[in-house]
Coordinates of C-alpha atoms in Angstrom, one line a residue:
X18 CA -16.8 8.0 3.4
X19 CA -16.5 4.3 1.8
X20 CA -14.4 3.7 -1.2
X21 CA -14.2 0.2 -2.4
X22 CA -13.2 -1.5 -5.3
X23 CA -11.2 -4.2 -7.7
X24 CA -8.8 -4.8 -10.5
X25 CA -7.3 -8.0 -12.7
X26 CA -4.1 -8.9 -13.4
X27 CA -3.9 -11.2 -16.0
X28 CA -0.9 -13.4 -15.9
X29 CA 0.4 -12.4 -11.9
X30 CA -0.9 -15.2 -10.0
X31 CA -1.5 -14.3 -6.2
X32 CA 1.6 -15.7 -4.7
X33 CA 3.3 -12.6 -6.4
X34 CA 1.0 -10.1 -6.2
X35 CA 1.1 -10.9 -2.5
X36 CA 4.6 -9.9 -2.3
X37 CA 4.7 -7.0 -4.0
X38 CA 1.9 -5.7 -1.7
X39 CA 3.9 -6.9 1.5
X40 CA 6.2 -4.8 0.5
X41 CA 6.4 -1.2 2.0
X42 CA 9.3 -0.2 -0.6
X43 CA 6.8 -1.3 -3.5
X44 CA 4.0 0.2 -2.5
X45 CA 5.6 3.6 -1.4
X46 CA 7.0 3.9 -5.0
X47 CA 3.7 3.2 -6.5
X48 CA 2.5 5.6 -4.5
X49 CA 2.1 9.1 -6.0
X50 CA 2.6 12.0 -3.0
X51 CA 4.1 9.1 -0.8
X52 CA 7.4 10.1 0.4
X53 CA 8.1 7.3 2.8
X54 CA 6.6 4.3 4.6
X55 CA 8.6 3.0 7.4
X56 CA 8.1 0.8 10.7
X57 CA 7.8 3.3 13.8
X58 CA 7.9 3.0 17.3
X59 CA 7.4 5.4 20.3
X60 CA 10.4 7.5 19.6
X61 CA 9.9 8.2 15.6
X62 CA 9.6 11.3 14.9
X63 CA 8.0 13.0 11.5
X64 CA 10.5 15.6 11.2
X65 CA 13.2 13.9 11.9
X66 CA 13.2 10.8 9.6
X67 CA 15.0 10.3 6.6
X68 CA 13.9 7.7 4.6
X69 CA 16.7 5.5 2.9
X70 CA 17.3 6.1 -1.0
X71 CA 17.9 4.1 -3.6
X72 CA 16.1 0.5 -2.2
X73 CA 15.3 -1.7 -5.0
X74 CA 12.4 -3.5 -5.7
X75 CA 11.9 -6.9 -7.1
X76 CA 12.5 -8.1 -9.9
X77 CA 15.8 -6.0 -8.7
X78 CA 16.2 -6.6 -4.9
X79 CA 17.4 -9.1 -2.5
X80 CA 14.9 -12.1 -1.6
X81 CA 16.4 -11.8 2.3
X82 CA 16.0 -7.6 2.1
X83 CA 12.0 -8.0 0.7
X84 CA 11.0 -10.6 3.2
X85 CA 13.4 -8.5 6.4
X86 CA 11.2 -5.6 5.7
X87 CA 7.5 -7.0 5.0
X88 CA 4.6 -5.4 6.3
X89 CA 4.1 -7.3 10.0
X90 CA 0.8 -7.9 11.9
X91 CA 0.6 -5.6 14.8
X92 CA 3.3 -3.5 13.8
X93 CA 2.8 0.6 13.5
X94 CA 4.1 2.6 10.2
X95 CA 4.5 5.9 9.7
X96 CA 3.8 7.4 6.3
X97 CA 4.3 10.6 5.1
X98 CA 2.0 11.3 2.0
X99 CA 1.2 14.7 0.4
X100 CA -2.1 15.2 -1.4
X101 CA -3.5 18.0 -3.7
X102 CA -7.7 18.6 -3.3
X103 CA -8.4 21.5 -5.2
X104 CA -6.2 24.0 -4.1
X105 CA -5.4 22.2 -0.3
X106 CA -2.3 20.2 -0.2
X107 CA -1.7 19.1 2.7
X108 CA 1.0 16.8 4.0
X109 CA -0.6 14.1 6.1
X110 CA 1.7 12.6 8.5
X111 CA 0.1 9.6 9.0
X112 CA 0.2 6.4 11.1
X113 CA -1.2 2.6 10.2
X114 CA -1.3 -0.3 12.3
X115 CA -1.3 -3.4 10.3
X116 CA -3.8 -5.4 12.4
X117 CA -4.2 -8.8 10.4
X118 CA -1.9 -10.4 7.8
X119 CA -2.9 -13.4 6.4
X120 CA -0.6 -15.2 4.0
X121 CA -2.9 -18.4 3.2
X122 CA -5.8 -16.2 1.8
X123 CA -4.0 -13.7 0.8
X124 CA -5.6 -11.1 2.7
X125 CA -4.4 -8.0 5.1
X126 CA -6.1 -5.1 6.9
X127 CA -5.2 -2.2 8.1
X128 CA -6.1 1.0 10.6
X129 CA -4.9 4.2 11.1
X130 CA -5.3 8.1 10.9
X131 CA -3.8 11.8 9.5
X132 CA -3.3 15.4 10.1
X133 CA -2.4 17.8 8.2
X134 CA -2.9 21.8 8.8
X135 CA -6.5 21.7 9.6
X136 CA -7.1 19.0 8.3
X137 CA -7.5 15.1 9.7
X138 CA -8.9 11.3 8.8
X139 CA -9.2 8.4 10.4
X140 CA -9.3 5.1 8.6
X141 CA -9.8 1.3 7.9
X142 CA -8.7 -0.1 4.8
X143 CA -7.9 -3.7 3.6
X144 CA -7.4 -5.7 0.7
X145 CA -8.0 -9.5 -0.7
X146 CA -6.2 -11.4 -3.7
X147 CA -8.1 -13.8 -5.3
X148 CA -7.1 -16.4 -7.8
X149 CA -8.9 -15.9 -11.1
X150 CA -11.7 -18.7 -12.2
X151 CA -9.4 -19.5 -15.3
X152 CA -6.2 -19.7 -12.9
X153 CA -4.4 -17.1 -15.3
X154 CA -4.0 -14.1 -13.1
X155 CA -5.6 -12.3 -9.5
X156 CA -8.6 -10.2 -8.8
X157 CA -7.7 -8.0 -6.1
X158 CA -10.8 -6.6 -4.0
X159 CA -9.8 -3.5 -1.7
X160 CA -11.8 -1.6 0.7
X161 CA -11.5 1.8 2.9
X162 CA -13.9 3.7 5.3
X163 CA -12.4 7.1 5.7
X164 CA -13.6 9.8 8.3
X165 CA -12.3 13.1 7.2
X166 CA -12.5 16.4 9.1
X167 CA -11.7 19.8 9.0
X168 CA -10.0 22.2 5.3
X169 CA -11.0 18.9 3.1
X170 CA -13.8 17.5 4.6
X171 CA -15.4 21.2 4.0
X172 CA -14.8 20.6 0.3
X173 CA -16.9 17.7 0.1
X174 CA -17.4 13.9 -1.4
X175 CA -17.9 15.4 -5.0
X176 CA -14.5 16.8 -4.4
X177 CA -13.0 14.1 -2.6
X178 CA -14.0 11.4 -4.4
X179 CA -12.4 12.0 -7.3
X180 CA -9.4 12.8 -6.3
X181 CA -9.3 9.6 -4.0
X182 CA -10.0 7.3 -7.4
X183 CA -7.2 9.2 -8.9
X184 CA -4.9 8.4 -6.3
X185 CA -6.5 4.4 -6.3
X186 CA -6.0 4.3 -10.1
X187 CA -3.2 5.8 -10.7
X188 CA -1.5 3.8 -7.5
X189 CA -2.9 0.1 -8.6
X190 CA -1.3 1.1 -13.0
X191 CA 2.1 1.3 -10.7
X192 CA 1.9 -1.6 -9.0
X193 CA 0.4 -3.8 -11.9
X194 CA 3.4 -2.7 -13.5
X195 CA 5.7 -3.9 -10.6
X196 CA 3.7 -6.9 -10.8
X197 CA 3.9 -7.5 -14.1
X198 CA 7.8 -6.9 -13.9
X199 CA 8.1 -9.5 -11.1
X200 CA 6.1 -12.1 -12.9
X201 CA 8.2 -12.1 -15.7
X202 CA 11.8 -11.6 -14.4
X203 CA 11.7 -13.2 -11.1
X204 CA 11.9 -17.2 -10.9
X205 CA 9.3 -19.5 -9.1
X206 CA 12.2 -20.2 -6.8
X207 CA 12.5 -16.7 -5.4
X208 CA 8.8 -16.6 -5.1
X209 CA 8.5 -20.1 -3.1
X210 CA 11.3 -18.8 -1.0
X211 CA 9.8 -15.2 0.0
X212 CA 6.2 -17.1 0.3
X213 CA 8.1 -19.5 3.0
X214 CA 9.3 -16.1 5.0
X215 CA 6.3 -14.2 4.7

């Protein structure tokens, strides 16, 4: 299954969108079902992790603790995200490789794959900013092609689909809002400064 699609944010140039999508904490909370994202390696465990409470986000956090804990290229994540398709609701544990990040065009992608009970998906997803023609704001153009098997894939697109634009709407209104909030409460200066260690 492809889903594809774009928004505007007026007034949130891409420098700042950028950094609120580099940021795992950010896009966790905006999230909805998404209980943690967090860098793994051969050891993690689903079970086992507890994700930290109470990080902030920008406007609120640390410059130093945003840029320590920005996605990486080549690094592996583990997410744990629960999602409600009819009356499945499974809890995917899921793990994403971010395979490229690239700061100058603003631009990131990103593989990965699920299970649930009896259920599974496989996935590559990514996502450009672009500057708007009038310079006021960002377009941001995203893109996933999903293989799903087993309890939801037997429910169909015409299920699926609208749950997926649910989960896309409802996640991008959270993080135009943290976007928005950064924009106008965090100084150029911070920005320059997590742009330089991104």
């Amino acid at each position: 299954m492809n889903f594809e699609g774009e928004f505007e944010l007026d007034g949130v140039p891409p420098e700042k969108a950028w950094i609120v999508l580099s940021d795992p904490i950010a896009v966790r909370d905006a999230l909805k079902g998404c209980r943690y994202i967090a860098p793994m390696d051969d050891d993690f465990n689903f079970d086992e992790y507890e994700p930290e409470e109470g990080l902030e986000t920008l406007p609120d956090a640390d410059a130093d603790d945003v840029a320590d804990r920005a996605f990486v290229a080549g690094q592996k994540y583990a997410a744990l995200m629960q999602v409600g398709v009819g009356s499945v609701k499974p809890q995917f544990e899921t793990t994403v490789t971010i395979n490229e990040r690239d700061g100058d065009d603003f631009e990131m992608l990103a593989s990965g794959g699920g299970d649930a009970s009896g259920s599974s998906f496989s996935m590559n997803s990514g996502m450009r900013i672009h500057e708007l023609e009038d310079g006021g704001g960002s377009r941001i153009e995203w893109w996933t092609e999903a293989d799903i098997s087993g309890r939801i894939a037997q429910l169909g697109s015409r299920v699926i689909k609208p749950v997926s634009d649910k989960i896309v709407n409802n996640f991008f209104s959270n993080i135009e809002q943290q976007m928005t909030d950064v924009d106008e409460e965090t100084s150029s200066g911070v920005t320059d400064r997590l742009r330089n260690m991104l």
